[in-house]
C-alpha positions as MATLAB code, in Angstrom:
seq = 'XXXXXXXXXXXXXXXXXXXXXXXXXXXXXXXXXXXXXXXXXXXXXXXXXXX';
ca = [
      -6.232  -11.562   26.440;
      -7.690  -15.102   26.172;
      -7.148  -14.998   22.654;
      -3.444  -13.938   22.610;
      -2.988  -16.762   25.575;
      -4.619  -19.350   22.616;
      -2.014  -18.373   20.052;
       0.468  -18.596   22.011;
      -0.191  -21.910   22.760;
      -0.901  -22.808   19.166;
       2.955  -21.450   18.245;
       4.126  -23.561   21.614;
       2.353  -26.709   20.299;
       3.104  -26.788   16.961;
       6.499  -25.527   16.046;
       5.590  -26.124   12.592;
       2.756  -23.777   12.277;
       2.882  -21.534    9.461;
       3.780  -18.475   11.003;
       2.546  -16.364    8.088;
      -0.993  -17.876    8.641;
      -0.459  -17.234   12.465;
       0.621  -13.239   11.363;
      -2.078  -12.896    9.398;
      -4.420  -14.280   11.703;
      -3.567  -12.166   14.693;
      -3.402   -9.195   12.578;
      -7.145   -9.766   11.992;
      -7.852   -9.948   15.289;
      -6.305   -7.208   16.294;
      -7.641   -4.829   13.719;
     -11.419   -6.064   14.758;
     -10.539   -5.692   18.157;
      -9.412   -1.946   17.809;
     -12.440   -1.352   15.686;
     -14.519   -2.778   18.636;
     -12.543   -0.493   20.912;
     -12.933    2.717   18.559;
     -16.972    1.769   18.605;
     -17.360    1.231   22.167;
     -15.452    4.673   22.834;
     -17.651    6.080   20.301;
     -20.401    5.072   22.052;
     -19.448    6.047   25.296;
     -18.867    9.687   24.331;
     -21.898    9.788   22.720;
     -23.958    8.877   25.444;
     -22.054   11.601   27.853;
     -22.851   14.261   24.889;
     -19.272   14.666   22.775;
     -19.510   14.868   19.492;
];
């Protein structure tokens, strides 16, 4: 959430930010952070035996 809090800052600051650079960047994020999600809930289920 931290992260989302930053860019929204950034846009707040900086009305000239190039919002396709801001799109792009919080599309990155995102995607790593539902990989990181998927992985963890991988893990998890491993550990309690699902495959």
């Amino acid at each position: 959430m931290e992260t989302l809090s930053s860019y929204d800052l950034q846009l707040k600051a900086n009305q000239q930010l190039n919002l396709e650079q801001l799109l792009a960047s919080l599309h990155t994020w995102l995607m790593q952070h539902i990989l990181n999600s998927d992985k963890r809930r991988g893990d998890f289920l491993h550990r309690r035996g699902v495959n």
